[in-house]
Each structure stands twice: as structure tokens, then as C-alpha cells.
Amino acid sequence: MHNLARLDHRYVWHPFTQMRDWLSREPVVIVSGRGAVLRDVRGREYLDGNASIWTLLHGHNHPRLNAAIRRQLGKIAHCSALGLANEPASVLAQRLVALAQTAPPAAAPRLAKVFFSDDGSTALEVAVKLSYEFARRAGPHPSPRFLSLEGAYHGDTLGAVSLGHIALFHRAYGPLLFPTDRVRAPYCYRCPFNRARPERADARTYRRCHEECVAAVEHQFARRRRQGRPITAMVVEPRIQGAAGMIPQPDGWLRKVTEIVHGHHAQLIADEVLTGFGRAGAGNGARARSKNPPLFASQHEGIAPDFLALAKGLTGGYLPMAATLTTSEVFDAFLGDYSEFKTFFHGHSFTANPLGAAAALASLDLLARPESVRARRQLERHLGECLDSLWALPQVGDLRQVGLIAGVELVRDWRTRAAFDLRDRAGFRVCEAMARRGVLTRPVGNVVVLMPPYCTTATQVRRLVDTLARAIRDVFA
Ligand SMILES: *Cc1c(COP(=O)(O)O)cnc(C)c1O
């Protein structure tokens, strides 16, 4: 075993990993990367099939991102946002507010203020604490309630876990959490209200239902209102739920749900930690074909959230940085004389870190380049074309693509939708077979995730999907 692998085995505890399995085989030790390719300590190369766990946008070792970070490093790596402003974070805040604009550019931006933190979980913690305190200050609700979706994942800190509904991750910590409400998430492929028989197509396209998942949201709001314990905010991953299993929402769901939320005078918290910065594609609206297609999934349906949480791709996937955008209305509720103690008493050591902000600015510049817009469109189309070939495999039950995110749900037989027991590790076994063939990705349960960095070439996408097909054949032969 390589010396570095030995050190890892001896000292490192890996996230979301059964360490007994980990310790039973030699880990891949990555030493460098370029574009969509990772290289390990033995000189083997791999395609980065999940954009380094959903973070990487433009590829590894990008000259412009590297240069921007180096330039900032030559000035200062870090200074505190407690009591000081800094150059890149100020500019970044302005750029994020401009990008989050949903109304015509002439109108005042609805999301007007940016609170920086470190990762997706902290971005959600900020949104939750602000929304909670806003509801208490603005209304007669001593204990504001939150609503989130079945299968929701909003991070691993305790506030974010309270919003989450993945029993496997969250059950153990129940007593530590605050109570939240949960409502049916649209999951057309496994929806009990969908009366359509399985077809060889994305279940959203052939579903037969009465949008019971929309009615369920209205029902939950109405029920809590009748009980005198109204829901004050709903948290949603717009367009597609990631860790739930890459579960996309049918067109219109987000818009209708936002109308319900705002109709009940509640706030909408959009968790775009995964979907932000073009990852969910450009959508189908009029702006989708423009020179500057929307970068956020919530903009696909023209909705105006009260909070927008951003992380993963914010710095192009280079550095840990996150942002929570919110409205002037929320901001103003925290204004007052110091002695009123309305201050938002919250912050982190590395809040508004200049290196992260410089990387984020360089990433935004890249995203705006016509070459990048074109490359993302082509990649989205090409990924879709390649994925189509997977319908030939009986173990592919559903195949879901939203922009540059794809989830392939493995089943025992597509005709019955019979699921694999999680203990069978079907997703893991397929991903292990892919790794042996030089493609790295991780499953969520029985769903294999493909999330290519935007620099992935047509040949590489073809290899990504072909390798998945071969791996499925290897494992289920
Ligand atoms: C990854 C993720 C988070 C948590 O982000 P971390 O940076 O891992 O803390 C929150 N929400 C969504 C939708 C995510 O995909």
C-alpha cells in the first residue's frame, strides 16, 4: 500500500463512510487534477464524474481561477468580517445580488443583502435563524414553524439536520433537533398517486396524476393555520432534490408551491447549494435561450424566494465559501439602536474570506463568457443524448436529468420498479465497478449520480455514460 494511503488509513475518518469497508481496501489518493480528470498517486487517471461531490464547475486547475486566487494571495489571504470590510467580498455581494434578480433589471432587487459563511450547512443555518427571528419580530408567532420536503437534505449541522428528512442520516439525532413539518415531495417515479405504468422515459413526462403533491403543501399550511401554529417558512431545493436521490420536480410545481407559501404570508427559503451557478441548466423560459441565461434554478420558474442559500459551486468549487441572500425587509427587522439588541448575533471566523471571494468573482466571470454559456448548453444536450442509451438496460428504472445533473435509479426490473434493498449496496457496487474502469462518482442510495464539470468534452461524456452502462452490466450480469 502506498505510504500516503497508509497514513490515511491510520489517521483519517472520512465523511459518510463506513470506515470498516474503507479500511479493507487501498484508497485512491488524489494528487492532482486538470479539467475533468483526476490523477492519483500511482499515476492512474480518472474522470471526475460527480464534479468532486457536486462542487466543481469549470474544471480542476483552471488557469483563470488559479490566477485570481494567486493574485488575491499576493494581497491578503484572510481578514475578519467582524468590524472590517474587504475588497473582493464587497464586489462579490454586489454581483450576487445582481444575478439573483428575478424582476426586470430596472426594478429594485428583491434579494438585496448577502450574509457570507463557509459551506452549504452554514448558509442554511443563517437562513433559518434569520427567518425564525424575522417571523417572531414581524408577527404574533412566538414559535415559528418550518416546513420542508420528504427526503430533504439541507446539510449536517443540527439546524440543517432539523430541516432534513432522510431517516438514515437523521434518525439518530432526533432528540437534539427542533421539530419541523414535512410534506410530500414530488417524486413522479415512485409517487403513489401516479397511475401510469412504467415507461422507458423520465417519469415526469408520462405521469398521470392530479398534482396531489401541490395540494399536499396547501393542505399542510391550512392545517397548521387552523391549529393556530402557522408555518412561517418553507425550505425547498428548487427544481431537483439532490441527496434525496436526484429527484426532479415537474414543471410548474415550484411556481405553484411558491404561490401557496406567499399566499399564507410565509417565507420561501430556496436552497440552491447544489442547483446554483448553472448546474440546473438554463431552464425552458424565454431567458433560457438568451445571452445571459439564469444561473439559479429558482429563476427557471420566475419565483422570488425570500432567502437564497448558495455554496458548493460559488467559488467554482475551489474553496469553502457560502452566501445567504435575503430581502431588505428581513434586513430591516434587525436594525435598531445598539441597546435594543436587535443585532444578528451570528458569524464565523472565515466569514467573507477574501480568497474565496476572489475565486467566486473569477468563477462568475467565467460563467458569463459566451464560450461557457455555449459549452454548458452543448454539454446538457450531449449528456441527454448519451443517457438515452441507458434505457436499454433492465436495471435502469428511471433516468432523470435537470441541466447538468443526472440521476440513474437502479431497480431489480424496470417493469415492476422493484427496488434494491439498501443493504445490497447496488449503487455502491456500480460506482466501484466504474472506478475500476476509471470514472469516479458516488451514488445516493440506489441512484447513480452523474454531474460532469462544465469543461467535460463530448468524448468524456460519452465515456462517462458508457462506463456506467458497462458497470451496470458487470454488476448485474
Ligand atoms: C451539499 C448540500 C448542502 C450542504 O452543503 P455542505 O457544504 O456540504 O455543508 C445543503 N443543501 C443542499 C441542497 C446540498 O446539496
Short mmCIF file of C-alpha atoms and ligand atoms in Angstrom, two decimals:
data_model
loop_
_atom_site.label_atom_id
_atom_site.label_comp_id
_atom_site.label_asym_id
_atom_site.label_seq_id
_atom_site.Cartn_x
_atom_site.Cartn_y
_atom_site.Cartn_z
CA MET A 1 0.00 0.00 0.00
CA HIS A 2 1.25 3.49 -0.81
CA ASN A 3 2.63 5.39 2.17
CA LEU A 4 0.01 8.15 1.86
CA ALA A 5 -2.78 5.58 1.76
CA ARG A 6 -1.31 4.03 4.89
CA LEU A 7 -1.31 7.42 6.66
CA ASP A 8 -4.91 7.96 5.64
CA HIS A 9 -5.90 4.54 6.96
CA ARG A 10 -4.14 5.22 10.19
CA TYR A 11 -5.43 8.72 10.94
CA VAL A 12 -8.29 9.99 8.79
CA TRP A 13 -12.01 9.49 9.43
CA HIS A 14 -13.96 10.02 6.19
CA PRO A 15 -17.43 11.60 5.86
CA PHE A 16 -20.47 9.44 5.15
CA THR A 17 -18.21 6.38 5.06
CA GLN A 18 -18.38 3.00 6.77
CA MET A 19 -14.78 3.04 7.91
CA ARG A 20 -14.58 -0.74 8.23
CA ASP A 21 -15.20 -1.01 4.47
CA TRP A 22 -12.79 1.83 3.89
CA LEU A 23 -10.03 0.13 5.86
CA SER A 24 -10.49 -3.13 3.94
CA ARG A 25 -9.02 -1.77 0.70
CA GLU A 26 -6.43 0.66 -0.53
CA PRO A 27 -7.94 4.13 -1.07
CA VAL A 28 -7.41 6.16 -4.21
CA VAL A 29 -5.09 9.02 -3.20
CA ILE A 30 -5.57 12.01 -5.47
CA VAL A 31 -2.55 14.22 -6.06
CA SER A 32 -3.60 16.46 -8.94
CA GLY A 33 -6.31 17.32 -11.40
CA ARG A 34 -6.75 19.08 -14.71
CA GLY A 35 -10.07 19.85 -16.33
CA ALA A 36 -12.38 16.90 -15.74
CA VAL A 37 -9.52 14.50 -15.00
CA LEU A 38 -8.12 13.48 -11.62
CA ARG A 39 -4.76 11.79 -11.19
CA ASP A 40 -3.80 9.56 -8.29
CA VAL A 41 -0.53 8.94 -6.53
CA ARG A 42 0.19 5.94 -8.75
CA GLY A 43 -0.26 7.97 -11.91
CA ARG A 44 -3.68 6.50 -12.78
CA GLU A 45 -6.21 8.91 -14.28
CA TYR A 46 -9.93 9.12 -13.59
CA LEU A 47 -12.81 11.15 -14.95
CA ASP A 48 -14.35 13.29 -12.22
CA GLY A 49 -17.91 12.06 -12.81
CA ASN A 50 -19.58 13.94 -9.98
CA ALA A 51 -17.66 17.22 -10.08
CA SER A 52 -15.92 16.39 -6.79
CA ILE A 53 -19.16 15.85 -4.93
CA TRP A 54 -21.21 18.44 -6.84
CA THR A 55 -18.90 21.40 -6.33
CA LEU A 56 -16.61 21.81 -9.33
CA LEU A 57 -17.86 23.98 -12.20
CA HIS A 58 -15.10 24.86 -14.66
CA GLY A 59 -12.68 22.01 -14.04
CA HIS A 60 -9.61 21.45 -11.90
CA ASN A 61 -6.56 23.65 -12.14
CA HIS A 62 -8.29 26.27 -14.25
CA PRO A 63 -5.75 28.95 -15.18
CA ARG A 64 -8.11 31.87 -14.55
CA LEU A 65 -9.28 30.62 -11.18
CA ASN A 66 -5.74 29.80 -10.16
CA ALA A 67 -4.56 33.25 -11.23
CA ALA A 68 -7.36 35.01 -9.36
CA ILE A 69 -6.58 33.12 -6.16
CA ARG A 70 -2.84 33.79 -6.55
CA ARG A 71 -3.49 37.48 -7.17
CA GLN A 72 -5.55 37.73 -4.01
CA LEU A 73 -3.00 35.67 -2.09
CA GLY A 74 -0.38 38.25 -3.02
CA LYS A 75 -2.51 40.88 -1.25
CA ILE A 76 -4.03 39.11 1.73
CA ALA A 77 -5.41 35.62 2.40
CA HIS A 78 -7.80 36.44 5.19
CA CYS A 79 -9.04 39.29 7.31
CA SER A 80 -12.06 39.34 9.56
CA ALA A 81 -15.51 40.50 8.50
CA LEU A 82 -16.19 41.31 12.14
CA GLY A 83 -15.54 45.02 12.10
CA LEU A 84 -13.86 45.17 8.67
CA ALA A 85 -14.93 45.20 5.04
CA ASN A 86 -12.77 43.75 2.29
CA GLU A 87 -12.31 44.25 -1.42
CA PRO A 88 -13.43 41.01 -3.13
CA ALA A 89 -16.32 40.26 -0.75
CA SER A 90 -17.87 43.70 -1.29
CA VAL A 91 -17.75 43.29 -5.05
CA LEU A 92 -18.97 39.71 -4.85
CA ALA A 93 -22.01 40.70 -2.77
CA GLN A 94 -22.99 43.27 -5.41
CA ARG A 95 -22.58 40.70 -8.20
CA LEU A 96 -24.62 38.04 -6.40
CA VAL A 97 -27.48 40.45 -5.76
CA ALA A 98 -27.49 41.45 -9.43
CA LEU A 99 -27.51 37.80 -10.56
CA ALA A 100 -30.31 36.83 -8.20
CA GLN A 101 -32.54 39.49 -9.75
CA THR A 102 -35.81 37.98 -10.95
CA ALA A 103 -37.78 41.14 -11.74
CA PRO A 104 -36.78 43.26 -14.76
CA PRO A 105 -33.34 44.78 -14.19
CA ALA A 106 -34.79 48.25 -13.66
CA ALA A 107 -36.78 47.16 -10.60
CA ALA A 108 -35.25 47.18 -7.14
CA PRO A 109 -33.67 43.81 -6.40
CA ARG A 110 -35.78 41.70 -4.13
CA LEU A 111 -32.83 39.82 -2.69
CA ALA A 112 -30.75 42.75 -1.60
CA LYS A 113 -28.37 41.67 1.16
CA VAL A 114 -25.70 38.97 1.41
CA PHE A 115 -24.54 37.17 4.54
CA PHE A 116 -21.36 35.15 3.91
CA SER A 117 -20.41 31.89 5.60
CA ASP A 118 -18.43 28.74 4.86
CA ASP A 119 -20.48 25.91 3.42
CA GLY A 120 -23.97 24.82 2.48
CA SER A 121 -24.92 23.84 6.00
CA THR A 122 -23.96 27.21 7.44
CA ALA A 123 -25.76 29.02 4.61
CA LEU A 124 -28.94 27.20 5.68
CA GLU A 125 -28.32 27.85 9.38
CA VAL A 126 -28.16 31.57 8.61
CA ALA A 127 -31.39 31.43 6.61
CA VAL A 128 -33.18 29.51 9.36
CA LYS A 129 -32.04 31.79 12.17
CA LEU A 130 -32.90 34.94 10.22
CA SER A 131 -36.27 33.62 9.14
CA TYR A 132 -37.10 32.46 12.66
CA GLU A 133 -36.24 35.75 14.27
CA PHE A 134 -37.91 37.72 11.48
CA ALA A 135 -41.16 35.82 12.00
CA ARG A 136 -41.02 36.45 15.75
CA ARG A 137 -40.40 40.14 15.28
CA ALA A 138 -42.84 40.67 12.44
CA GLY A 139 -45.81 38.68 13.64
CA PRO A 140 -47.69 37.21 16.53
CA HIS A 141 -45.86 33.87 16.35
CA PRO A 142 -43.82 33.08 19.44
CA SER A 143 -42.55 29.82 17.94
CA PRO A 144 -42.24 29.96 14.16
CA ARG A 145 -42.52 26.65 12.31
CA PHE A 146 -40.65 25.39 9.28
CA LEU A 147 -41.88 23.09 6.54
CA SER A 148 -39.61 21.04 4.29
CA LEU A 149 -39.95 18.19 1.83
CA GLU A 150 -39.80 14.46 2.29
CA GLY A 151 -36.27 13.35 1.57
CA ALA A 152 -34.98 16.90 2.08
CA TYR A 153 -31.28 17.35 2.72
CA HIS A 154 -30.02 20.75 3.79
CA GLY A 155 -26.71 19.87 5.45
CA ASP A 156 -25.29 18.19 8.52
CA THR A 157 -25.19 20.85 11.24
CA LEU A 158 -28.04 20.47 13.71
CA GLY A 159 -30.27 23.25 12.39
CA ALA A 160 -29.86 21.96 8.85
CA VAL A 161 -30.48 18.40 10.06
CA SER A 162 -33.71 19.59 11.71
CA LEU A 163 -34.92 20.67 8.27
CA GLY A 164 -33.84 17.37 6.71
CA HIS A 165 -35.95 14.28 6.31
CA ILE A 166 -33.60 11.45 5.40
CA ALA A 167 -34.17 8.95 8.20
CA LEU A 168 -30.93 7.08 7.55
CA PHE A 169 -28.85 10.20 8.27
CA HIS A 170 -31.04 11.99 10.76
CA ARG A 171 -32.89 9.48 12.95
CA ALA A 172 -30.10 9.04 15.48
CA TYR A 173 -30.08 12.74 16.34
CA GLY A 174 -33.83 13.21 16.76
CA PRO A 175 -33.72 14.32 20.39
CA LEU A 176 -31.18 17.05 19.55
CA LEU A 177 -33.31 18.62 16.83
CA PHE A 178 -36.09 21.20 16.71
CA PRO A 179 -39.36 19.88 15.31
CA THR A 180 -40.24 20.71 11.69
CA ASP A 181 -43.10 19.73 9.42
CA ARG A 182 -42.64 17.53 6.41
CA VAL A 183 -44.73 17.34 3.27
CA ARG A 184 -44.92 15.01 0.27
CA ALA A 185 -42.24 15.79 -2.29
CA PRO A 186 -42.92 15.34 -5.97
CA TYR A 187 -41.26 12.05 -6.92
CA CYS A 188 -43.14 11.04 -10.03
CA TYR A 189 -41.33 7.73 -10.49
CA ARG A 190 -42.42 6.39 -7.10
CA CYS A 191 -45.50 8.51 -6.45
CA PRO A 192 -48.50 6.51 -5.17
CA PHE A 193 -50.79 8.97 -7.00
CA ASN A 194 -49.12 8.42 -10.36
CA ARG A 195 -51.34 5.88 -12.10
CA ALA A 196 -49.12 5.47 -15.19
CA ARG A 197 -47.36 2.18 -15.79
CA PRO A 198 -43.57 2.38 -16.09
CA GLU A 199 -42.28 3.51 -19.47
CA ARG A 200 -38.80 3.94 -20.89
CA ALA A 201 -38.83 7.69 -20.20
CA ASP A 202 -38.43 10.18 -17.34
CA ALA A 203 -41.48 9.58 -15.15
CA ARG A 204 -42.25 13.31 -15.09
CA THR A 205 -43.12 13.16 -18.78
CA TYR A 206 -45.70 10.37 -18.67
CA ARG A 207 -47.13 10.74 -15.15
CA ARG A 208 -50.91 10.54 -14.69
CA CYS A 209 -51.99 12.36 -11.56
CA HIS A 210 -53.84 15.38 -10.22
CA GLU A 211 -50.75 17.08 -8.79
CA GLU A 212 -51.53 15.74 -5.34
CA CYS A 213 -48.05 16.90 -4.29
CA VAL A 214 -49.10 20.55 -4.80
CA ALA A 215 -52.37 20.04 -2.92
CA ALA A 216 -50.43 18.45 -0.06
CA VAL A 217 -48.49 21.67 0.51
CA GLU A 218 -51.66 23.76 0.65
CA HIS A 219 -53.21 21.18 2.97
CA GLN A 220 -50.28 21.33 5.38
CA PHE A 221 -50.31 25.14 5.52
CA ALA A 222 -54.08 25.19 6.08
CA ARG A 223 -53.94 22.52 8.77
CA ARG A 224 -51.29 24.32 10.82
CA ARG A 225 -53.14 27.60 10.43
CA ARG A 226 -56.34 26.03 11.80
CA GLN A 227 -54.33 24.73 14.74
CA GLY A 228 -53.08 28.24 15.45
CA ARG A 229 -49.48 27.18 14.78
CA PRO A 230 -48.91 28.61 11.31
CA ILE A 231 -45.91 27.64 9.20
CA THR A 232 -43.70 30.69 8.82
CA ALA A 233 -41.25 29.38 6.22
CA MET A 234 -40.87 26.56 3.72
CA VAL A 235 -37.47 25.29 2.62
CA VAL A 236 -37.11 23.88 -0.88
CA GLU A 237 -34.35 22.66 -3.15
CA PRO A 238 -35.63 24.25 -6.37
CA ARG A 239 -36.19 22.03 -9.43
CA ILE A 240 -34.36 18.98 -8.07
CA GLN A 241 -33.72 17.43 -4.67
CA GLY A 242 -30.12 16.26 -4.58
CA ALA A 243 -29.27 13.97 -1.70
CA ALA A 244 -32.85 12.63 -1.71
CA GLY A 245 -31.82 10.79 -4.89
CA MET A 246 -31.71 13.42 -7.65
CA ILE A 247 -35.47 13.80 -7.63
CA PRO A 248 -36.72 16.45 -10.03
CA GLN A 249 -39.95 18.39 -9.76
CA PRO A 250 -42.38 18.51 -12.67
CA ASP A 251 -42.62 21.86 -14.45
CA GLY A 252 -44.84 24.29 -12.60
CA TRP A 253 -44.54 22.64 -9.17
CA LEU A 254 -42.13 25.26 -7.85
CA ARG A 255 -44.22 28.17 -9.07
CA LYS A 256 -47.45 26.80 -7.62
CA VAL A 257 -45.83 25.97 -4.29
CA THR A 258 -44.29 29.43 -4.05
CA GLU A 259 -47.74 30.94 -4.60
CA ILE A 260 -49.08 28.83 -1.74
CA VAL A 261 -46.20 29.82 0.56
CA HIS A 262 -46.57 33.52 -0.14
CA GLY A 263 -50.37 33.24 -0.10
CA HIS A 264 -50.03 32.14 3.53
CA HIS A 265 -47.67 35.06 4.26
CA ALA A 266 -44.84 32.62 4.87
CA GLN A 267 -41.29 32.88 3.57
CA LEU A 268 -39.62 30.71 0.96
CA ILE A 269 -36.06 29.58 1.59
CA ALA A 270 -34.50 28.39 -1.68
CA ASP A 271 -31.61 26.00 -1.03
CA GLU A 272 -29.57 26.34 -4.22
CA VAL A 273 -26.42 24.96 -2.67
CA LEU A 274 -26.46 22.27 -5.37
CA THR A 275 -28.51 23.85 -8.16
CA GLY A 276 -26.91 27.31 -8.28
CA PHE A 277 -24.48 28.70 -10.85
CA GLY A 278 -25.88 26.97 -13.91
CA ARG A 279 -25.77 23.44 -12.51
CA ALA A 280 -29.51 23.01 -13.09
CA GLY A 281 -29.15 24.31 -16.66
CA ALA A 282 -30.87 27.34 -18.10
CA GLY A 283 -34.48 26.11 -17.82
CA ASN A 284 -37.04 26.50 -20.61
CA GLY A 285 -38.21 30.08 -20.12
CA ALA A 286 -37.64 32.91 -22.56
CA ARG A 287 -34.41 33.85 -20.81
CA ALA A 288 -33.03 30.34 -21.22
CA ARG A 289 -32.05 31.00 -24.82
CA SER A 290 -30.70 34.50 -24.17
CA LYS A 291 -27.05 35.53 -23.98
CA ASN A 292 -27.25 35.54 -20.19
CA PRO A 293 -29.36 32.56 -19.17
CA PRO A 294 -30.36 32.43 -15.49
CA LEU A 295 -27.81 30.90 -13.14
CA PHE A 296 -30.27 29.84 -10.46
CA ALA A 297 -32.90 27.10 -10.64
CA SER A 298 -35.49 29.27 -8.86
CA GLN A 299 -35.30 31.63 -11.83
CA HIS A 300 -36.46 28.85 -14.18
CA GLU A 301 -39.98 29.40 -12.91
CA GLY A 302 -39.61 33.08 -12.17
CA ILE A 303 -40.17 32.70 -8.47
CA ALA A 304 -38.89 35.18 -5.90
CA PRO A 305 -37.60 33.46 -2.77
CA ASP A 306 -37.10 35.33 0.50
CA PHE A 307 -33.78 33.57 1.06
CA LEU A 308 -31.32 32.09 -1.40
CA ALA A 309 -28.65 29.78 0.02
CA LEU A 310 -25.55 29.28 -2.12
CA ALA A 311 -22.38 27.27 -1.57
CA LYS A 312 -20.89 24.31 -3.48
CA GLY A 313 -20.25 25.97 -6.85
CA LEU A 314 -19.97 29.53 -5.51
CA THR A 315 -16.17 29.55 -5.78
CA GLY A 316 -16.22 27.33 -8.85
CA GLY A 317 -15.77 24.52 -6.33
CA TYR A 318 -12.31 25.69 -5.26
CA LEU A 319 -12.71 26.98 -1.71
CA PRO A 320 -15.18 26.65 1.12
CA MET A 321 -17.43 29.67 0.96
CA ALA A 322 -21.18 30.19 1.12
CA ALA A 323 -23.69 33.01 0.91
CA THR A 324 -27.23 33.57 2.14
CA LEU A 325 -29.10 36.25 0.25
CA THR A 326 -32.17 37.87 1.71
CA THR A 327 -34.54 40.81 1.35
CA SER A 328 -34.37 44.35 2.71
CA GLU A 329 -37.49 43.53 4.69
CA VAL A 330 -35.62 40.87 6.66
CA PHE A 331 -32.52 43.05 6.95
CA ASP A 332 -34.55 45.98 8.28
CA ALA A 333 -36.06 43.85 11.04
CA PHE A 334 -32.58 43.63 12.56
CA LEU A 335 -31.96 47.38 12.58
CA GLY A 336 -32.21 49.38 15.78
CA ASP A 337 -30.29 51.19 18.48
CA TYR A 338 -27.47 49.03 19.75
CA SER A 339 -29.15 48.91 23.14
CA GLU A 340 -32.22 47.25 21.60
CA PHE A 341 -30.01 44.22 20.84
CA LYS A 342 -31.67 43.55 17.51
CA THR A 343 -28.27 42.66 16.05
CA PHE A 344 -27.94 39.34 14.24
CA PHE A 345 -25.55 37.72 16.70
CA HIS A 346 -24.06 35.20 14.32
CA GLY A 347 -20.83 34.82 12.34
CA HIS A 348 -17.89 32.59 11.58
CA SER A 349 -14.13 33.10 11.74
CA PHE A 350 -13.80 32.94 7.97
CA THR A 351 -16.96 34.86 7.03
CA ALA A 352 -16.36 36.80 3.76
CA ASN A 353 -12.93 35.22 3.26
CA PRO A 354 -11.10 37.22 0.55
CA LEU A 355 -9.52 34.20 -1.16
CA GLY A 356 -12.89 32.53 -1.52
CA ALA A 357 -14.49 35.75 -2.73
CA ALA A 358 -11.74 36.25 -5.33
CA ALA A 359 -12.27 32.71 -6.60
CA ALA A 360 -16.02 33.31 -6.73
CA LEU A 361 -15.59 36.51 -8.75
CA ALA A 362 -13.35 34.72 -11.25
CA SER A 363 -15.90 31.90 -11.48
CA LEU A 364 -18.72 34.37 -12.17
CA ASP A 365 -16.62 35.96 -14.92
CA LEU A 366 -16.13 32.55 -16.50
CA LEU A 367 -19.84 31.71 -16.25
CA ALA A 368 -20.72 34.91 -18.12
CA ARG A 369 -18.41 34.19 -21.06
CA PRO A 370 -20.25 33.23 -24.26
CA GLU A 371 -17.97 30.18 -24.63
CA SER A 372 -19.06 28.94 -21.23
CA VAL A 373 -22.77 29.53 -21.93
CA ARG A 374 -22.40 27.63 -25.20
CA ALA A 375 -20.38 24.81 -23.63
CA ARG A 376 -22.98 24.32 -20.89
CA ARG A 377 -25.79 24.13 -23.44
CA GLN A 378 -23.89 21.62 -25.54
CA LEU A 379 -22.93 19.55 -22.52
CA GLU A 380 -26.54 19.45 -21.33
CA ARG A 381 -27.76 18.31 -24.74
CA HIS A 382 -24.97 15.80 -25.19
CA LEU A 383 -25.43 14.34 -21.73
CA GLY A 384 -29.13 13.83 -22.50
CA GLU A 385 -28.37 12.11 -25.80
CA CYS A 386 -25.84 9.78 -24.21
CA LEU A 387 -28.11 8.96 -21.26
CA ASP A 388 -30.83 7.80 -23.65
CA SER A 389 -28.74 4.73 -24.43
CA LEU A 390 -29.15 3.56 -20.82
CA TRP A 391 -32.86 2.80 -21.29
CA ALA A 392 -31.72 -0.45 -22.94
CA LEU A 393 -30.69 -1.79 -19.51
CA PRO A 394 -33.41 -3.54 -17.49
CA GLN A 395 -31.86 -2.32 -14.20
CA VAL A 396 -32.35 1.32 -15.19
CA GLY A 397 -35.74 2.21 -13.72
CA ASP A 398 -35.79 5.96 -14.03
CA LEU A 399 -33.38 8.37 -15.61
CA ARG A 400 -33.63 11.97 -14.52
CA GLN A 401 -31.80 14.95 -15.88
CA VAL A 402 -32.08 18.57 -14.83
CA GLY A 403 -29.49 20.62 -16.67
CA LEU A 404 -26.09 19.21 -15.85
CA ILE A 405 -27.34 16.94 -13.10
CA ALA A 406 -28.31 13.36 -13.85
CA GLY A 407 -29.61 10.59 -11.60
CA VAL A 408 -29.95 6.99 -12.76
CA GLU A 409 -32.21 4.97 -10.46
CA LEU A 410 -31.27 1.32 -10.38
CA VAL A 411 -34.04 -1.25 -9.87
CA ARG A 412 -34.33 -5.03 -9.99
CA ASP A 413 -36.57 -4.77 -13.05
CA TRP A 414 -37.87 -1.67 -14.75
CA ARG A 415 -41.28 -3.25 -15.44
CA THR A 416 -42.09 -3.61 -11.74
CA ARG A 417 -39.98 -0.72 -10.35
CA ALA A 418 -38.89 -3.26 -7.67
CA ALA A 419 -36.24 -1.51 -5.58
CA PHE A 420 -32.96 -2.97 -4.36
CA ASP A 421 -32.61 -3.28 -0.61
CA LEU A 422 -30.13 -0.59 0.51
CA ARG A 423 -28.16 -3.37 2.19
CA ASP A 424 -27.42 -4.79 -1.28
CA ARG A 425 -25.35 -1.64 -1.96
CA ALA A 426 -26.39 -1.74 -5.63
CA GLY A 427 -25.40 1.90 -6.19
CA PHE A 428 -22.06 1.48 -4.46
CA ARG A 429 -21.24 -1.69 -6.37
CA VAL A 430 -21.92 0.02 -9.68
CA CYS A 431 -19.77 3.01 -8.67
CA GLU A 432 -16.95 0.69 -7.57
CA ALA A 433 -17.11 -1.01 -10.97
CA MET A 434 -16.98 2.42 -12.61
CA ALA A 435 -13.91 3.36 -10.55
CA ARG A 436 -12.13 0.22 -11.76
CA ARG A 437 -12.84 1.48 -15.26
CA GLY A 438 -11.51 4.95 -14.50
CA VAL A 439 -14.61 7.01 -13.67
CA LEU A 440 -15.24 8.35 -10.18
CA THR A 441 -18.67 9.12 -8.78
CA ARG A 442 -20.78 8.29 -5.72
CA PRO A 443 -24.35 7.05 -5.53
CA VAL A 444 -27.13 8.31 -3.30
CA GLY A 445 -28.75 5.05 -2.30
CA ASN A 446 -29.71 3.21 -5.48
CA VAL A 447 -29.29 6.28 -7.63
CA VAL A 448 -26.02 6.76 -9.51
CA VAL A 449 -25.19 10.44 -9.91
CA LEU A 450 -23.53 11.90 -12.97
CA MET A 451 -22.57 15.54 -12.66
CA PRO A 452 -19.83 16.46 -15.10
CA PRO A 453 -17.80 19.64 -14.63
CA TYR A 454 -18.67 22.18 -17.35
CA CYS A 455 -15.35 21.63 -19.15
CA THR A 456 -16.17 17.94 -19.80
CA THR A 457 -15.74 17.21 -23.51
CA ALA A 458 -18.18 15.31 -25.71
CA THR A 459 -15.82 12.33 -25.77
CA GLN A 460 -15.53 12.38 -21.99
CA VAL A 461 -19.33 12.50 -21.54
CA ARG A 462 -19.69 9.54 -23.85
CA ARG A 463 -17.07 7.69 -21.78
CA LEU A 464 -18.83 8.64 -18.55
CA VAL A 465 -22.14 7.18 -19.69
CA ASP A 466 -20.62 4.15 -21.47
CA THR A 467 -18.64 3.32 -18.34
CA LEU A 468 -21.83 3.47 -16.28
CA ALA A 469 -23.55 1.12 -18.73
CA ARG A 470 -20.61 -1.33 -18.62
CA ALA A 471 -20.52 -1.15 -14.82
CA ILE A 472 -24.23 -1.96 -14.61
CA ARG A 473 -23.64 -4.96 -16.87
CA ASP A 474 -20.59 -6.03 -14.81
CA VAL A 475 -22.51 -5.91 -11.55
CA PHE A 476 -25.80 -7.47 -12.67
CA ALA A 477 -24.52 -9.96 -15.26
C1 LIG B 1 -24.50 19.74 -0.17
C2 LIG B 1 -25.77 20.37 0.18
C3 LIG B 1 -25.94 21.07 1.38
C4 LIG B 1 -24.88 21.11 2.44
O1 LIG B 1 -23.72 21.74 1.99
P1 LIG B 1 -22.31 21.49 2.71
O2 LIG B 1 -21.39 22.41 2.02
O3 LIG B 1 -21.98 20.04 2.49
O4 LIG B 1 -22.49 21.80 4.15
C5 LIG B 1 -27.13 21.72 1.59
N1 LIG B 1 -28.12 21.69 0.68
C6 LIG B 1 -28.00 21.03 -0.48
C7 LIG B 1 -29.12 21.05 -1.46
C8 LIG B 1 -26.84 20.34 -0.77
O5 LIG B 1 -26.72 19.65 -1.91
#
